[in-house]
Coordinates of N, CA and C in Angstrom, one line a residue:
Chain A
M944 N -4.8 -27.1 -24.1 CA -3.8 -26.4 -24.1 C -4.2 -24.9 -23.3
A945 N -3.7 -24.5 -22.1 CA -4.1 -23.5 -21.4 C -3.3 -22.1 -22.0
R946 N -4.1 -21.2 -22.1 CA -3.5 -19.7 -22.6 C -4.5 -18.6 -22.4
S947 N -3.7 -17.7 -21.3 CA -4.7 -16.5 -21.0 C -3.9 -15.5 -20.4
G948 N -4.0 -15.4 -19.2 CA -3.2 -13.9 -18.4 C -1.8 -13.7 -18.7
T949 N -0.9 -15.1 -18.9 CA 0.3 -14.7 -18.8 C 1.1 -14.9 -20.2
S950 N 2.3 -14.8 -20.4 CA 2.8 -15.3 -21.9 C 3.5 -16.4 -21.7
I951 N 3.1 -17.4 -20.6 CA 3.6 -18.7 -20.5 C 2.6 -19.6 -20.8
R952 N 2.6 -20.5 -21.9 CA 1.7 -21.5 -22.3 C 2.2 -22.9 -21.6
N953 N 1.0 -23.6 -21.3 CA 1.5 -24.9 -20.8 C 0.4 -25.8 -21.3
E954 N 1.2 -27.2 -21.0 CA 0.5 -28.6 -21.5 C 0.0 -29.4 -20.4
I955 N -0.4 -28.8 -19.2 CA -0.5 -29.6 -17.8 C -1.6 -30.4 -17.9
R956 N -2.7 -29.7 -18.5 CA -4.0 -30.6 -18.6 C -3.8 -31.9 -19.3
T957 N -3.3 -31.5 -20.7 CA -2.9 -32.7 -21.4 C -2.2 -33.8 -20.7
L958 N -1.1 -33.2 -20.1 CA -0.1 -34.2 -19.4 C -0.6 -34.9 -18.4
R959 N -1.7 -34.3 -17.8 CA -2.5 -34.7 -16.6 C -3.3 -36.0 -17.0
F960 N -3.8 -36.1 -18.2 CA -4.8 -36.6 -18.8 C -4.0 -38.0 -19.3
H961 N -2.7 -37.8 -20.0 CA -1.8 -38.7 -20.6 C -1.1 -39.7 -19.1
H962 N -1.3 -39.1 -17.8 CA -0.8 -39.7 -16.6 C -1.8 -40.4 -15.9
G963 N -3.0 -41.0 -16.7 CA -3.7 -41.7 -16.0 C -4.9 -40.7 -15.3
E964 N -5.2 -39.6 -16.0 CA -6.1 -38.5 -15.5 C -5.7 -38.3 -14.0
M965 N -4.4 -37.9 -14.0 CA -3.9 -37.3 -12.6 C -4.8 -36.2 -12.1
T966 N -5.1 -36.1 -10.9 CA -6.1 -34.9 -10.3 C -5.0 -33.9 -10.3
Q967 N -5.4 -32.5 -9.9 CA -4.8 -31.5 -9.7 C -4.1 -31.5 -8.4
Q968 N -5.1 -32.3 -7.6 CA -4.3 -32.4 -6.1 C -3.2 -33.5 -5.9
Q969 N -3.5 -34.3 -6.8 CA -2.1 -35.2 -6.7 C -1.0 -34.7 -7.4
L970 N -1.3 -34.0 -8.5 CA 0.1 -33.1 -8.8 C 0.5 -32.0 -8.0
A971 N -0.6 -31.5 -7.1 CA 0.1 -30.5 -6.4 C 0.7 -31.1 -5.3
E972 N 0.3 -32.3 -4.5 CA 1.0 -33.0 -3.7 C 2.3 -33.5 -4.0
K973 N 2.6 -33.8 -5.4 CA 3.8 -34.3 -5.9 C 4.8 -33.0 -5.8
V974 N 4.3 -31.8 -6.4 CA 5.0 -30.9 -6.6 C 5.4 -30.0 -5.2
G975 N 4.6 -29.8 -4.4 CA 4.6 -29.2 -2.9 C 4.3 -27.9 -3.2
V976 N 2.8 -27.8 -3.9 CA 2.1 -26.3 -3.8 C 0.7 -26.8 -3.7
T977 N -0.2 -26.0 -3.3 CA -1.7 -26.4 -3.4 C -2.1 -26.4 -4.5
R978 N -3.4 -27.2 -4.4 CA -4.3 -27.3 -5.7 C -4.7 -26.3 -6.3
Q979 N -5.0 -25.1 -5.6 CA -5.5 -23.8 -6.0 C -4.2 -23.2 -7.1
T980 N -3.0 -23.6 -6.8 CA -1.9 -22.8 -7.3 C -1.8 -24.0 -8.8
V981 N -1.8 -24.9 -8.5 CA -1.9 -25.8 -9.9 C -2.9 -25.3 -10.7
N982 N -4.1 -25.4 -10.1 CA -5.3 -24.7 -10.9 C -4.9 -23.3 -11.8
A983 N -4.2 -22.4 -11.1 CA -4.0 -21.2 -11.3 C -2.9 -21.4 -12.3
I984 N -1.9 -22.1 -12.4 CA -1.0 -22.5 -13.3 C -1.5 -23.1 -14.6
E985 N -2.5 -24.2 -14.6 CA -2.8 -24.6 -15.5 C -4.1 -23.8 -16.3
G986 N -4.5 -22.9 -15.6 CA -5.5 -21.7 -16.4 C -4.7 -20.5 -17.0
G987 N -3.4 -20.6 -16.6 CA -2.7 -19.2 -17.2 C -2.8 -18.2 -16.5
K988 N -3.2 -18.5 -14.9 CA -3.4 -17.1 -14.4 C -2.3 -16.9 -13.5
Y989 N -1.3 -18.0 -13.3 CA -0.1 -17.6 -12.5 C 1.1 -18.3 -13.3
S990 N 2.1 -17.6 -13.4 CA 3.5 -18.3 -13.9 C 4.4 -18.7 -12.7
P991 N 4.7 -20.2 -12.5 CA 5.3 -20.5 -11.4 C 6.8 -19.8 -11.6
S992 N 7.4 -20.4 -10.1 CA 8.9 -20.0 -10.3 C 9.6 -21.2 -11.3
L993 N 10.7 -20.8 -11.3 CA 11.9 -21.9 -12.3 C 11.5 -23.3 -11.6
E994 N 11.7 -23.2 -10.3 CA 11.8 -24.5 -9.5 C 10.5 -25.3 -9.3
V995 N 9.4 -24.5 -9.3 CA 8.0 -25.5 -9.6 C 8.1 -26.0 -11.0
A996 N 8.3 -25.0 -11.8 CA 8.1 -25.6 -13.1 C 9.0 -26.8 -13.7
F997 N 10.2 -26.8 -13.0 CA 10.9 -27.9 -13.3 C 10.4 -29.1 -12.2
R998 N 9.9 -28.8 -11.2 CA 9.1 -30.0 -10.4 C 7.9 -30.7 -11.3
I999 N 7.3 -29.8 -11.9 CA 6.0 -30.2 -12.7 C 6.6 -31.1 -13.8
A1000 N 7.6 -30.6 -14.5 CA 8.2 -31.3 -15.6 C 8.7 -32.6 -15.3
H1001 N 9.2 -32.5 -13.9 CA 10.0 -33.9 -13.4 C 8.6 -35.0 -13.0
V1002 N 7.6 -34.4 -12.4 CA 6.6 -35.3 -12.2 C 6.1 -36.1 -13.4
F1003 N 6.1 -35.4 -14.7 CA 5.6 -35.9 -15.9 C 6.6 -36.6 -16.7
G1004 N 7.8 -36.6 -16.1 CA 9.0 -37.0 -16.8 C 9.3 -36.5 -18.2
R1005 N 9.0 -35.3 -18.4 CA 9.2 -34.5 -19.8 C 10.3 -33.4 -19.7
P1006 N 11.0 -32.9 -20.5 CA 11.7 -31.9 -20.6 C 10.9 -30.6 -20.3
L1007 N 11.4 -29.7 -19.6 CA 10.6 -28.4 -19.3 C 9.8 -27.7 -20.4
E1008 N 10.6 -27.7 -21.9 CA 9.7 -27.0 -22.9 C 8.7 -27.7 -23.4
D1009 N 8.5 -29.0 -23.0 CA 7.3 -29.6 -23.4 C 6.2 -29.5 -22.4
V1010 N 6.5 -29.0 -21.1 CA 5.2 -28.5 -20.3 C 5.1 -27.0 -20.5
F1011 N 6.1 -26.3 -20.6 CA 5.8 -24.8 -20.7 C 6.5 -24.3 -22.0
Q1012 N 5.7 -23.2 -22.5 CA 6.1 -22.8 -23.8 C 6.0 -21.2 -23.6
F1013 N 7.0 -20.4 -23.8 CA 6.9 -19.0 -23.8 C 6.2 -18.6 -25.0
V1014 N 5.6 -17.4 -25.2 CA 4.6 -17.1 -26.1 C 5.1 -15.5 -26.4
V1015 N 5.7 -15.2 -27.6 CA 6.0 -13.9 -27.7 C 4.7 -13.1 -28.1
E1016 N 4.4 -12.1 -27.4 CA 2.9 -11.4 -27.8 C 3.4 -10.7 -29.0
S1017 N 2.6 -10.5 -30.1 CA 2.9 -9.8 -31.2 C 1.9 -8.3 -30.9
A1018 N 2.4 -7.2 -31.2 CA 1.9 -6.0 -31.3 C 0.6 -5.5 -31.9
Chain B
M1304 N -17.0 -21.1 -4.8 CA -15.8 -20.5 -5.2 C -14.8 -21.4 -4.7
D1305 N -13.7 -21.8 -5.4 CA -12.6 -22.4 -5.3 C -11.5 -21.7 -4.5
T1306 N -11.4 -21.6 -3.3 CA -10.6 -20.8 -2.2 C -9.6 -21.7 -1.8
S1307 N -8.1 -21.3 -1.7 CA -7.3 -22.1 -0.8 C -7.3 -21.7 0.6
F1308 N -6.7 -22.2 1.4 CA -6.8 -22.0 3.0 C -6.3 -20.4 3.2
E1309 N -5.2 -20.2 2.5 CA -4.5 -18.9 2.7 C -5.7 -17.8 2.3
E1310 N -6.4 -18.3 1.0 CA -7.5 -16.9 0.6 C -8.5 -17.0 1.5
K1311 N -8.9 -18.1 2.0 CA -10.1 -18.1 3.1 C -9.5 -17.0 4.2
S1312 N -8.3 -17.3 4.8 CA -7.5 -16.7 6.0 C -7.5 -15.2 5.6
V1313 N -7.1 -14.7 4.5 CA -7.3 -13.3 4.1 C -9.0 -12.8 4.2
W1314 N -9.6 -13.3 3.8 CA -11.2 -13.1 4.0 C -11.4 -13.0 5.4
I1315 N -11.1 -13.9 6.2 CA -11.5 -13.9 7.3 C -10.8 -12.4 8.4
Q1316 N -9.3 -12.3 8.0 CA -8.6 -11.2 8.6 C -9.5 -9.9 8.0
L1317 N -9.7 -9.8 6.7 CA -10.5 -8.6 6.0 C -11.7 -8.3 7.1
L1318 N -12.5 -9.6 7.2 CA -13.7 -9.5 8.2 C -13.6 -8.9 9.7
S1319 N -12.5 -9.5 10.3 CA -12.3 -8.9 11.6 C -11.7 -7.8 11.7
L1320 N -11.0 -7.1 10.8 CA -10.7 -5.9 10.5 C -11.7 -5.1 10.4
V1321 N -12.6 -5.3 9.5 CA -13.7 -4.6 9.3 C -14.7 -4.3 10.4
V1322 N -15.0 -5.6 10.8 CA -16.1 -5.5 12.4 C -15.3 -5.2 13.3
G1323 N -14.0 -5.4 13.5 CA -13.0 -5.0 15.0 C -12.7 -3.6 14.8
L1324 N -11.8 -3.3 14.0 CA -11.0 -2.0 14.1 C -11.9 -0.8 13.2
G1325 N -12.9 -1.5 12.2 CA -14.0 -0.4 11.6 C -14.8 -0.1 12.5
G1326 N -15.4 -1.2 13.3 CA -16.3 -0.7 14.3 C -16.0 0.1 15.4
Y1327 N -14.9 0.0 16.0 CA -14.0 0.9 16.7 C -13.9 2.4 16.4
L1328 N -13.7 2.3 15.0 CA -13.4 3.8 14.4 C -14.6 4.4 14.1
V1329 N -15.7 4.0 14.0 CA -17.1 4.6 14.1 C -17.4 5.0 15.2
V1330 N -17.1 4.1 16.5 CA -17.8 4.4 17.6 C -16.9 5.6 18.3
A1331 N -15.5 5.6 18.0 CA -14.6 6.7 18.4 C -14.9 7.9 17.6
G1332 N -15.5 7.8 16.5 CA -15.7 9.0 15.7 C -16.9 9.8 16.1
L1333 N -17.9 8.9 16.8 CA -19.2 9.4 17.5 C -18.6 10.1 18.5
M1334 N -17.9 9.4 19.4 CA -17.3 10.1 20.7 C -16.7 11.4 20.3
L1335 N -15.7 11.4 19.5 CA -15.1 12.6 19.3 C -16.1 13.7 18.8
T1336 N -16.8 13.4 18.0 CA -17.8 14.4 17.6 C -18.7 15.1 18.8
N1337 N -18.8 14.0 19.7 CA -19.7 14.6 20.9 C -19.0 15.2 22.2
G1338 N -17.3 15.5 21.4 CA -16.5 16.3 22.4 C -15.5 15.5 23.3
V1339 N -15.6 14.0 23.2 CA -15.0 13.2 24.2 C -13.5 13.3 23.5
S1340 N -12.5 13.8 24.7 CA -11.3 13.9 24.1 C -10.1 13.3 25.0
A1341 N -10.7 12.9 26.0 CA -9.7 12.1 26.8 C -9.3 10.7 26.4
L1342 N -8.0 10.5 26.1 CA -7.8 9.3 25.6 C -8.1 8.1 26.7
P1343 N -8.0 7.8 27.8 CA -8.5 6.9 28.6 C -9.9 6.5 28.4
A1344 N -11.0 7.3 28.0 CA -12.2 6.7 27.7 C -12.4 6.0 26.2
F1345 N -11.2 6.1 25.6 CA -11.4 5.3 24.4 C -10.8 3.8 24.6
V1346 N -9.9 3.7 25.9 CA -9.3 2.3 26.0 C -10.3 1.1 26.1
P1347 N -11.6 1.3 27.0 CA -12.5 -0.1 26.9 C -13.2 -0.3 25.4
V1348 N -13.5 0.8 24.8 CA -14.0 0.3 23.4 C -13.0 -0.2 22.6
F1349 N -11.7 0.3 22.7 CA -10.5 -0.4 21.8 C -10.2 -1.7 22.6
A1350 N -10.6 -2.0 23.6 CA -10.2 -3.3 24.1 C -11.3 -4.4 23.7
V1351 N -12.3 -3.9 23.6 CA -13.6 -4.5 23.0 C -13.4 -5.1 21.5
A1352 N -12.7 -4.1 20.8 CA -12.4 -4.0 19.2 C -11.2 -5.1 18.9
I1353 N -10.2 -5.2 20.0 CA -9.3 -5.9 20.0 C -9.8 -7.3 20.3
V1354 N -10.6 -7.7 21.4 CA -11.2 -9.1 21.7 C -12.0 -9.4 20.4
L1355 N -12.7 -8.8 19.7 CA -13.6 -8.9 18.6 C -12.4 -9.6 17.3
I1356 N -11.6 -8.8 17.3 CA -10.7 -9.1 16.4 C -10.0 -10.5 16.5
V1357 N -9.7 -10.7 17.4 CA -9.1 -12.1 17.8 C -10.0 -13.2 18.0
V1358 N -11.3 -13.0 18.5 CA -12.4 -13.9 18.4 C -12.8 -14.3 17.0
I1359 N -12.9 -13.4 16.1 CA -13.3 -13.5 14.8 C -12.1 -14.2 14.0
N1360 N -10.9 -14.0 14.3 CA -9.8 -14.6 13.6 C -9.8 -16.1 13.9
V1361 N -9.6 -16.4 15.3 CA -9.6 -17.8 15.8 C -10.7 -18.6 15.3
A1362 N -12.0 -18.1 15.7 CA -13.1 -18.8 15.2 C -13.2 -19.0 13.5
G1363 N -13.0 -18.2 12.9 CA -13.0 -18.3 11.4 C -11.8 -19.3 11.0
H1364 N -10.6 -19.1 11.6 CA -9.5 -19.9 11.0 C -9.9 -21.4 11.4
V1365 N -10.3 -21.6 12.8 CA -11.0 -23.1 12.9 C -11.9 -23.6 12.1
A1366 N -13.0 -22.6 11.7 CA -14.2 -23.2 11.0 C -13.4 -23.4 9.3
A1367 N -12.3 -22.6 8.9 CA -12.0 -22.9 7.8 C -11.2 -24.2 7.7
A1368 N -10.3 -24.3 8.6 CA -9.6 -25.5 8.7 C -10.7 -27.0 8.8
I1369 N -11.5 -26.7 9.4 CA -12.6 -27.8 9.4 C -13.1 -28.1 8.2
A1370 N -13.8 -26.9 7.5 CA -14.2 -27.1 6.1 C -13.2 -27.6 4.8
S1371 N -12.2 -27.4 5.1 CA -11.2 -27.5 4.2 C -9.7 -27.9 4.3
R1372 N -8.9 -28.5 3.6 CA -7.3 -28.8 3.9 C -6.9 -27.3 4.2
A1373 N -6.2 -27.4 5.6 CA -5.4 -26.3 5.9 C -4.0 -26.3 5.3
D1374 N -3.9 -26.2 4.0 CA -2.6 -26.2 3.5 C -1.5 -25.1 3.8
E1375 N -0.2 -25.2 3.8 CA 0.4 -24.4 4.2 C 0.6 -23.4 2.9
A1376 N 1.0 -22.1 3.1 CA 1.2 -21.1 2.2 C 2.1 -21.6 1.2
D1377 N 2.0 -21.5 -0.1 CA 3.0 -21.8 -0.8 C 3.6 -20.4 -1.8
E1378 N 4.5 -20.7 -2.9 CA 5.0 -19.6 -3.5 C 4.1 -18.5 -4.0
R1379 N 2.9 -19.1 -4.6 CA 2.1 -18.1 -5.0 C 1.4 -17.0 -3.9
D1380 N 0.9 -18.0 -2.8 CA 0.5 -17.2 -1.7 C 1.6 -16.0 -1.0
Q1381 N 2.7 -16.5 -1.0 CA 3.6 -15.5 -0.5 C 3.8 -14.2 -1.7
L1382 N 3.9 -14.7 -2.8 CA 4.0 -13.6 -4.0 C 2.7 -12.6 -3.6
I1383 N 1.6 -13.3 -3.6 CA 0.4 -12.5 -3.4 C 0.4 -11.7 -2.1
G1384 N 0.9 -12.2 -1.2 CA 1.2 -11.4 0.2 C 2.3 -10.2 -0.1
W1385 N 3.3 -10.6 -0.7 CA 4.4 -9.5 -0.7 C 4.0 -8.3 -1.7
R1386 N 3.2 -8.9 -3.0 CA 2.7 -7.7 -3.9 C 1.7 -6.7 -3.2
A1387 N 0.7 -7.4 -2.2 CA -0.3 -6.7 -1.7 C 0.5 -5.6 -0.8
E1388 N 1.7 -6.3 0.0 CA 2.1 -5.4 1.1 C 2.8 -4.1 0.3
S1389 N 3.5 -4.6 -0.7 CA 4.3 -3.3 -1.3 C 3.3 -2.3 -2.0
R1390 N 2.0 -2.7 -2.4 CA 1.3 -1.7 -2.9 C 0.3 -0.9 -1.9
S1391 N 0.4 -1.2 -0.5 CA -0.7 -0.9 0.4 C 0.3 -0.1 1.5
S1392 N 1.5 -0.4 1.8 CA 2.3 0.2 3.0 C 2.3 1.5 3.0
W1393 N 2.1 2.0 1.8 CA 2.6 3.5 1.7 C 1.3 4.3 2.5
I1394 N 0.1 3.8 2.7 CA -0.8 4.3 3.4 C -0.5 4.4 4.7
L1395 N -0.1 3.4 5.2 CA 0.4 3.4 6.8 C 1.5 4.6 6.9
G1396 N 2.6 4.6 6.1 CA 3.7 5.5 5.9 C 3.2 7.0 5.7
L1397 N 2.0 7.3 5.4 CA 1.7 8.7 5.1 C 0.8 8.8 6.3
G1398 N 0.1 7.9 6.9 CA -0.6 8.3 8.1 C 0.6 8.8 9.5
V1399 N 1.6 7.8 9.2 CA 2.7 8.0 10.2 C 3.3 9.7 10.0
I1400 N 3.5 10.0 8.7 CA 4.3 11.4 8.5 C 3.0 12.4 8.8
G1401 N 1.4 12.0 8.6 CA 0.6 13.0 9.1 C 0.9 13.3 10.5
A1402 N 0.9 11.9 11.3 CA 1.0 12.0 12.6 C 2.0 12.9 13.5
I1403 N 3.2 13.0 12.6 CA 4.4 13.8 12.8 C 4.1 15.1 12.8
I1404 N 3.5 15.4 11.6 CA 3.2 16.9 11.2 C 2.2 17.1 12.6
A1405 N 0.9 16.2 12.7 CA 0.1 16.8 13.7 C 0.8 16.9 15.0
L1406 N 1.7 16.4 15.3 CA 2.5 16.7 16.7 C 3.2 18.0 16.8
I1407 N 3.9 18.2 15.5 CA 4.6 19.7 15.3 C 3.7 20.6 15.6
L1408 N 2.6 20.3 14.9 CA 1.4 21.5 15.1 C 0.7 21.3 16.4
S1409 N 1.3 20.6 17.5 CA 0.6 20.6 18.7 C -1.0 20.0 18.6
V1410 N -1.3 19.4 17.8 CA -2.7 18.8 17.8 C -2.8 17.7 18.7
G1411 N -4.1 17.6 19.5 CA -4.4 16.9 20.6 C -3.9 15.2 20.4
G1412 N -3.3 14.7 21.3 CA -2.9 13.2 21.4 C -4.1 12.4 20.9
V1413 N -5.1 12.6 21.1 CA -6.4 11.5 20.8 C -6.3 11.5 19.4
W1414 N -6.1 12.9 18.7 CA -6.6 12.9 17.2 C -5.3 12.2 16.4
V1415 N -3.9 12.4 16.8 CA -2.8 12.0 16.3 C -3.0 10.4 16.5
A1416 N -3.4 10.0 17.5 CA -3.6 8.5 17.9 C -4.6 7.7 16.9
H1417 N -5.6 8.5 16.7 CA -6.7 7.9 15.7 C -6.3 8.1 14.3
L1418 N -5.5 9.2 14.1 CA -5.0 9.3 12.6 C -4.2 8.1 12.3
L1419 N -3.4 7.6 13.4 CA -2.4 6.7 13.1 C -3.3 5.1 13.0
L1420 N -4.4 5.2 13.9 CA -5.3 3.9 13.7 C -6.3 3.9 12.5
I1421 N -6.4 5.1 12.1 CA -7.2 5.2 10.5 C -6.2 4.6 9.7
S1422 N -4.9 5.1 9.4 CA -3.9 4.7 8.4 C -3.7 3.3 8.5
L1423 N -3.7 2.8 9.9 CA -3.4 1.3 10.0 C -4.5 0.3 9.3
F1424 N -5.9 1.1 9.5 CA -6.8 0.2 9.2 C -7.0 0.3 7.7
C1425 N -6.6 1.6 7.1 CA -6.7 1.6 5.7 C -5.6 0.8 4.7
S1426 N -4.4 0.8 5.4 CA -3.4 0.3 4.9 C -3.8 -1.5 4.9
E1427 N -4.1 -2.1 6.0 CA -4.5 -3.3 6.0 C -5.6 -3.8 5.3
A1428 N -6.6 -3.0 5.2 CA -7.7 -3.2 4.5 C -7.5 -3.2 3.1
A1429 N -6.6 -2.4 2.6 CA -6.1 -2.3 1.2 C -5.3 -3.5 0.7
K1430 N -4.6 -3.8 1.7 CA -3.6 -4.9 1.5 C -4.4 -6.3 1.3
E1431 N -5.6 -6.6 2.4 CA -6.2 -7.6 2.0 C -7.2 -7.6 0.8
V1432 N -7.9 -6.4 0.5 CA -8.5 -6.4 -0.6 C -7.6 -6.6 -1.8
L1433 N -6.3 -6.2 -2.0 CA -5.4 -6.5 -3.1 C -5.1 -7.9 -3.2
Q1434 N -4.9 -8.3 -2.0 CA -4.9 -10.0 -2.1 C -5.7 -10.8 -2.6
I1435 N -7.2 -10.4 -2.3 CA -8.1 -11.3 -2.7 C -8.5 -11.0 -4.4
V1436 N -8.2 -9.6 -4.6 CA -8.1 -9.2 -6.2 C -7.1 -10.1 -7.1
D1437 N -5.9 -10.1 -6.3 CA -4.9 -10.9 -7.0 C -5.3 -12.6 -7.0
Y1438 N -5.8 -13.1 -5.9 CA -6.4 -14.7 -5.9 C -7.2 -14.7 -6.9
R1439 N -8.2 -13.6 -7.2 CA -9.4 -13.9 -7.9 C -9.0 -13.7 -9.3
R1440 N -8.2 -12.7 -9.8 CA -7.9 -12.4 -11.3 C -6.7 -12.8 -11.6
G1441 N -5.8 -13.5 -10.9 CA -4.8 -14.0 -11.2 C -3.2 -13.2 -11.3
I1442 N -2.1 -13.6 -11.2 CA -1.1 -12.5 -11.3 C -0.1 -12.8 -12.2

């Protein structure tokens, strides 16, 4: 489970594993972004646009909230 | 270092800017301090700087395309570019205002031209550095 710079948490690494160890490059090609962008999203270094988030969820055949979760930061 | 083609492109542009325009500004600074104040004297040096910028850019992008996939810019690349531009363009604006003030004060054309070039250099260099920081640190 990736969690770092943003308040958006994601399950992309786990979902890639459950989809035949899909590579970041394969996911990037399906979504229409670069592999480095997938890597940045997965590592919590970039929050994708709503469209890219939906595209990623669509690739895994899961609802958006199964892939991305918003984390409320405590003060 | 895991870099996209777009990030490599930013590094190449920064290198060409520092070598080309940076080199020109160093030479021009030496010429100005030695009393050269006629604008045409700077033209051949500037022409060399432009050629250097073009050559480094072309060679660098060809090498980057051969070394890795030349992926098109995606939304992250565009966002990083816009963020860097919005945080660095004020430098060029400041230079333009400075040049207008210099013209009002009847400062020589050669100084005004170089003030504009310095602000362009600083603005572009800041933009590229900010892009690299965003690529490395995340946004």
